Amino acid sequence: MHDFRLPVLGYHSVGPREPGLAPHLVVSAREFEQHLDWLVSLGYRTLRLQEVIDAFEGRGVLPPHSVLLTFDDGYRTLASTAFPALAARGMSATVFVVTQRIGEANVWDAAPGGPTVPLLTHEEIAHWHSRGIQFGAHTRTHPSLPALRDDSVVSEIAGSAEDLRALLGGPVNAFAYPYGHTDARSARAVADAFPLGFSSWHGINRRSTKRWMLRRSMVEPDTNRLILRCHLSFGRLPWESLLGHLSPRALVRYFGLRRRMVRDA
């Protein structure tokens, strides 16, 4: 049987750092283009959601050296940075949008009265959808799902699918959990409403991986070529599985070493 192997990379914002976004969520446009060029040089091909669904359901196989690119939240800078870079290279990606905040701002990240960052508009989503960028749901308002009542969990998840179907005029194939927070109730609701659901747990997806709890490697500003290759090969840095067993002093040493590795790469 063909080896089922699905690495997924997760991004947030691409562009300049700005108040209203945590620095670890922002990859510069130059870094992002480097990542894409590295993927091309390594022979990787970007996947569309239907290819992943078909592979899970036995109607197709995932090509060797394939990867799914995803973005959470739908920041407006993507339309001027990430999307043109992807289009120029004939590459695809999936963006998870907060459906009742489209055209507004990331109020879930902001302190009361603090700065916010604009999100993609309905028109931008429709335009880039027509050019091959795919869109999935990220709830209606970006809550932590385990903190909600049962009826609110269903409204946030199933309702976001309805909102996005109305905008795109077609099926919505994927969902991503805000903050990576999930529980049994939200997982059931995602499985009922979407073919695919994405967590923030690191790792490579296999045929045995639950389709409503797919793993992703989250990309940060210090992701160099070595770290990217680890994400593609292992879904994480190989030594990170040991971190939970390290003492606080050892953790300090680890992160100091990681910063030097990134700086010197």
Coordinates of C-alpha atoms in Angstrom, one line a residue:
M1 CA 0.0 0.0 0.0
H2 CA 1.2 3.5 -0.8
D3 CA 2.7 5.2 2.2
F4 CA 0.2 7.8 3.5
R5 CA 2.2 10.7 4.8
L6 CA 0.8 14.3 5.2
P7 CA 2.9 17.1 6.6
V8 CA 1.0 20.3 7.2
L9 CA 2.6 23.7 7.8
G10 CA 0.7 26.4 9.7
Y11 CA 1.2 30.1 9.4
H12 CA -0.6 33.2 10.8
S13 CA 0.4 36.6 9.4
V14 CA 2.9 37.3 6.6
G15 CA 4.3 40.8 6.4
P16 CA 5.7 43.5 8.7
R17 CA 5.4 43.3 12.5
E18 CA 2.8 45.7 13.8
P19 CA 1.1 46.4 17.1
G20 CA -1.8 44.2 17.7
L21 CA -0.1 40.9 16.7
A22 CA 2.3 38.8 18.9
P23 CA 5.7 38.7 17.2
H24 CA 5.8 34.9 17.0
L25 CA 2.7 35.0 14.7
V26 CA 4.4 37.2 12.0
V27 CA 6.7 35.8 9.3
S28 CA 8.2 38.5 7.1
A29 CA 7.3 38.5 3.3
R30 CA 11.0 37.8 2.6
E31 CA 11.1 34.8 5.0
F32 CA 7.9 33.4 3.5
E33 CA 9.2 33.6 0.0
Q34 CA 12.3 31.8 1.1
H35 CA 10.2 29.1 2.6
L36 CA 8.3 28.6 -0.7
D37 CA 11.6 28.6 -2.7
W38 CA 13.0 26.0 -0.3
L39 CA 10.0 23.8 -0.8
V40 CA 10.4 24.1 -4.5
S41 CA 14.1 23.3 -4.3
L42 CA 13.3 20.2 -2.2
G43 CA 10.8 19.0 -4.7
Y44 CA 7.7 19.6 -2.7
R45 CA 4.3 20.1 -4.2
T46 CA 1.5 21.9 -2.4
L47 CA -1.8 20.1 -1.9
R48 CA -5.5 21.1 -2.2
L49 CA -8.0 20.0 0.4
Q50 CA -9.9 17.7 -2.0
E51 CA -6.7 15.7 -2.6
V52 CA -6.3 15.1 1.1
I53 CA -10.0 14.0 1.4
D54 CA -9.7 11.7 -1.6
A55 CA -6.5 10.1 -0.1
F56 CA -8.3 9.5 3.3
E57 CA -11.2 8.0 1.5
G58 CA -9.2 5.7 -0.8
R59 CA -10.0 7.5 -4.0
G60 CA -6.4 8.8 -4.6
V61 CA -2.9 8.8 -3.2
L62 CA -0.8 11.6 -1.8
P63 CA 2.2 12.3 -4.1
P64 CA 5.6 11.9 -2.6
H65 CA 7.0 15.2 -1.3
S66 CA 3.6 16.9 -0.9
V67 CA 2.7 19.4 1.8
L68 CA -0.4 21.3 2.8
L69 CA 0.1 25.0 3.6
T70 CA -2.4 26.6 6.0
F71 CA -3.0 30.1 7.5
D72 CA -5.0 30.9 10.6
D73 CA -7.2 33.9 11.2
G74 CA -7.1 35.5 7.7
Y75 CA -5.1 38.7 8.2
R76 CA -5.5 41.2 5.5
T77 CA -1.8 41.5 4.7
L78 CA -2.0 38.0 3.2
A79 CA -3.7 39.5 0.1
S80 CA -0.6 41.7 -0.6
T81 CA 2.2 39.3 0.5
A82 CA 1.5 35.6 0.8
F83 CA -1.2 35.1 -1.9
P84 CA 0.8 36.8 -4.7
A85 CA 3.9 34.9 -3.7
L86 CA 2.0 31.6 -3.9
A87 CA 0.3 32.5 -7.2
A88 CA 3.7 33.4 -8.8
R89 CA 5.0 29.9 -8.0
G90 CA 1.8 28.0 -8.9
M91 CA 1.3 27.0 -5.3
S92 CA -1.8 26.5 -3.2
A93 CA -2.8 27.1 0.4
T94 CA -5.8 27.1 2.7
V95 CA -6.8 30.1 4.9
F96 CA -9.0 29.6 8.0
V97 CA -11.1 32.7 8.5
V98 CA -13.3 33.9 11.4
T99 CA -16.5 34.2 9.6
Q100 CA -18.3 36.9 11.6
R101 CA -15.2 39.0 11.8
I102 CA -14.5 39.1 8.0
G103 CA -13.6 42.7 7.1
E104 CA -13.1 43.7 10.7
A105 CA -10.1 43.1 13.0
N106 CA -8.5 40.6 15.3
V107 CA -10.3 41.7 18.5
W108 CA -9.7 38.3 20.1
D109 CA -5.9 39.1 20.3
A110 CA -6.3 42.7 21.6
A111 CA -6.4 44.0 25.2
P112 CA -9.4 46.3 25.9
G113 CA -8.7 49.5 23.9
G114 CA -5.5 48.0 22.5
P115 CA -4.4 48.0 18.8
T116 CA -5.8 45.5 16.3
V117 CA -4.9 44.3 12.8
P118 CA -7.4 44.3 9.9
L119 CA -8.7 41.0 8.5
L120 CA -9.4 40.0 4.9
T121 CA -12.7 41.5 3.4
H122 CA -15.5 39.5 1.8
E123 CA -14.3 40.9 -1.6
E124 CA -10.7 39.8 -1.1
I125 CA -11.7 36.3 0.0
A126 CA -14.0 36.0 -3.1
H127 CA -11.3 37.3 -5.4
W128 CA -8.5 35.0 -4.1
H129 CA -10.9 32.0 -3.9
S130 CA -11.5 32.5 -7.7
R131 CA -7.7 32.4 -8.1
G132 CA -7.2 29.1 -6.3
I133 CA -6.6 30.0 -2.7
Q134 CA -8.9 27.8 -0.6
F135 CA -10.7 28.9 2.5
G136 CA -11.8 27.0 5.6
A137 CA -13.6 28.0 8.8
H138 CA -12.0 29.1 12.1
T139 CA -15.3 29.6 14.0
R140 CA -17.6 32.6 13.9
T141 CA -15.9 34.7 16.6
H142 CA -12.6 32.9 17.6
P143 CA -13.5 31.7 21.1
S144 CA -11.8 29.0 23.1
L145 CA -14.3 26.2 22.3
P146 CA -13.9 24.2 25.5
A147 CA -15.0 27.3 27.5
L148 CA -18.4 27.4 25.7
R149 CA -21.8 25.9 26.4
D150 CA -22.9 23.0 24.2
D151 CA -25.2 25.1 22.0
S152 CA -22.6 27.8 21.5
V153 CA -20.0 25.2 20.4
V154 CA -22.4 24.0 17.7
S155 CA -23.2 27.5 16.6
E156 CA -19.5 28.5 16.4
I157 CA -18.5 25.4 14.4
A158 CA -21.5 24.5 12.2
G159 CA -22.5 28.2 11.9
S160 CA -19.1 29.1 10.5
A161 CA -19.5 26.4 7.8
E162 CA -22.9 27.9 6.9
D163 CA -21.4 31.5 6.8
L164 CA -18.5 30.5 4.5
R165 CA -20.7 28.4 2.2
A166 CA -22.9 31.4 1.7
L167 CA -19.9 33.5 0.8
L168 CA -18.1 31.0 -1.5
G169 CA -21.1 29.4 -3.0
G170 CA -19.8 25.9 -2.5
P171 CA -18.7 23.3 0.0
V172 CA -16.4 24.1 2.9
N173 CA -14.0 21.3 3.5
A174 CA -11.9 22.2 6.6
F175 CA -11.9 23.7 10.0
A176 CA -9.1 24.8 12.4
Y177 CA -9.5 25.1 16.2
P178 CA -8.9 28.6 17.6
Y179 CA -5.8 28.6 19.8
G180 CA -5.6 24.9 19.1
H181 CA -8.0 24.4 22.0
T182 CA -10.4 21.4 21.7
D183 CA -12.3 18.9 23.7
A184 CA -14.6 15.9 22.9
R185 CA -17.6 18.1 22.3
S186 CA -15.9 20.4 19.8
A187 CA -14.2 17.5 18.1
R188 CA -17.6 15.8 17.5
A189 CA -19.1 19.0 16.2
V190 CA -16.2 19.4 13.7
A191 CA -16.5 15.8 12.6
D192 CA -20.2 16.4 11.9
A193 CA -19.7 19.6 10.0
F194 CA -16.5 19.2 8.0
P195 CA -14.5 16.5 6.2
L196 CA -11.2 17.7 7.8
G197 CA -10.3 19.4 11.1
F198 CA -6.9 20.8 12.0
S199 CA -5.3 21.1 15.4
S200 CA -2.1 22.8 16.5
W201 CA -0.5 19.5 17.7
H202 CA 2.8 18.9 15.9
G203 CA 3.5 15.7 13.9
I204 CA 3.1 14.0 10.6
N205 CA -0.4 12.8 9.6
R206 CA -0.9 9.2 8.7
R207 CA -3.9 7.2 7.5
S208 CA -4.7 6.3 11.1
T209 CA -4.7 10.0 12.2
K210 CA -8.2 11.2 13.1
R211 CA -9.5 13.4 10.2
W212 CA -11.0 16.0 12.6
M213 CA -7.7 16.2 14.6
L214 CA -5.0 16.6 11.9
R215 CA -1.6 17.7 13.1
R216 CA 0.3 20.8 11.9
S217 CA 3.8 22.2 12.3
M218 CA 3.4 25.8 13.2
V219 CA 5.8 28.1 11.5
E220 CA 7.4 31.0 13.3
P221 CA 9.8 33.8 12.3
D222 CA 12.9 31.8 13.3
T223 CA 12.0 28.9 10.9
N224 CA 15.2 28.4 8.8
R225 CA 15.8 25.8 6.3
L226 CA 17.0 23.2 8.9
I227 CA 13.8 23.7 11.0
L228 CA 11.6 23.6 7.9
R229 CA 13.1 20.3 6.9
C230 CA 12.5 18.9 10.4
H231 CA 8.9 20.0 10.1
L232 CA 8.5 18.2 6.7
S233 CA 10.3 15.1 7.8
F234 CA 9.2 14.6 11.4
G235 CA 6.4 17.2 12.0
R236 CA 8.5 18.7 14.8
L237 CA 12.1 19.2 15.8
P238 CA 13.4 15.7 16.7
W239 CA 14.5 16.6 20.2
E240 CA 11.4 18.5 21.2
S241 CA 9.6 15.3 22.4
L242 CA 12.2 15.3 25.2
L243 CA 11.4 18.8 26.4
G244 CA 8.7 17.7 28.8
H245 CA 11.3 15.7 30.7
L246 CA 13.9 18.5 31.0
S247 CA 14.5 20.6 34.1
P248 CA 13.9 24.4 33.9
R249 CA 17.7 25.0 33.8
A250 CA 18.0 22.5 30.9
L251 CA 15.1 24.2 29.1
V252 CA 16.9 27.6 29.3
R253 CA 20.0 26.0 27.8
Y254 CA 17.9 24.4 25.0
F255 CA 16.3 27.7 23.9
G256 CA 19.7 29.5 24.0
L257 CA 21.1 26.8 21.8
R258 CA 18.1 27.0 19.4
R259 CA 18.6 30.8 19.1
R260 CA 22.2 30.3 18.2
M261 CA 21.3 27.6 15.7
V262 CA 18.8 29.9 14.0
R263 CA 21.3 32.9 14.0
D264 CA 24.2 30.9 12.5
A265 CA 22.2 28.9 9.9

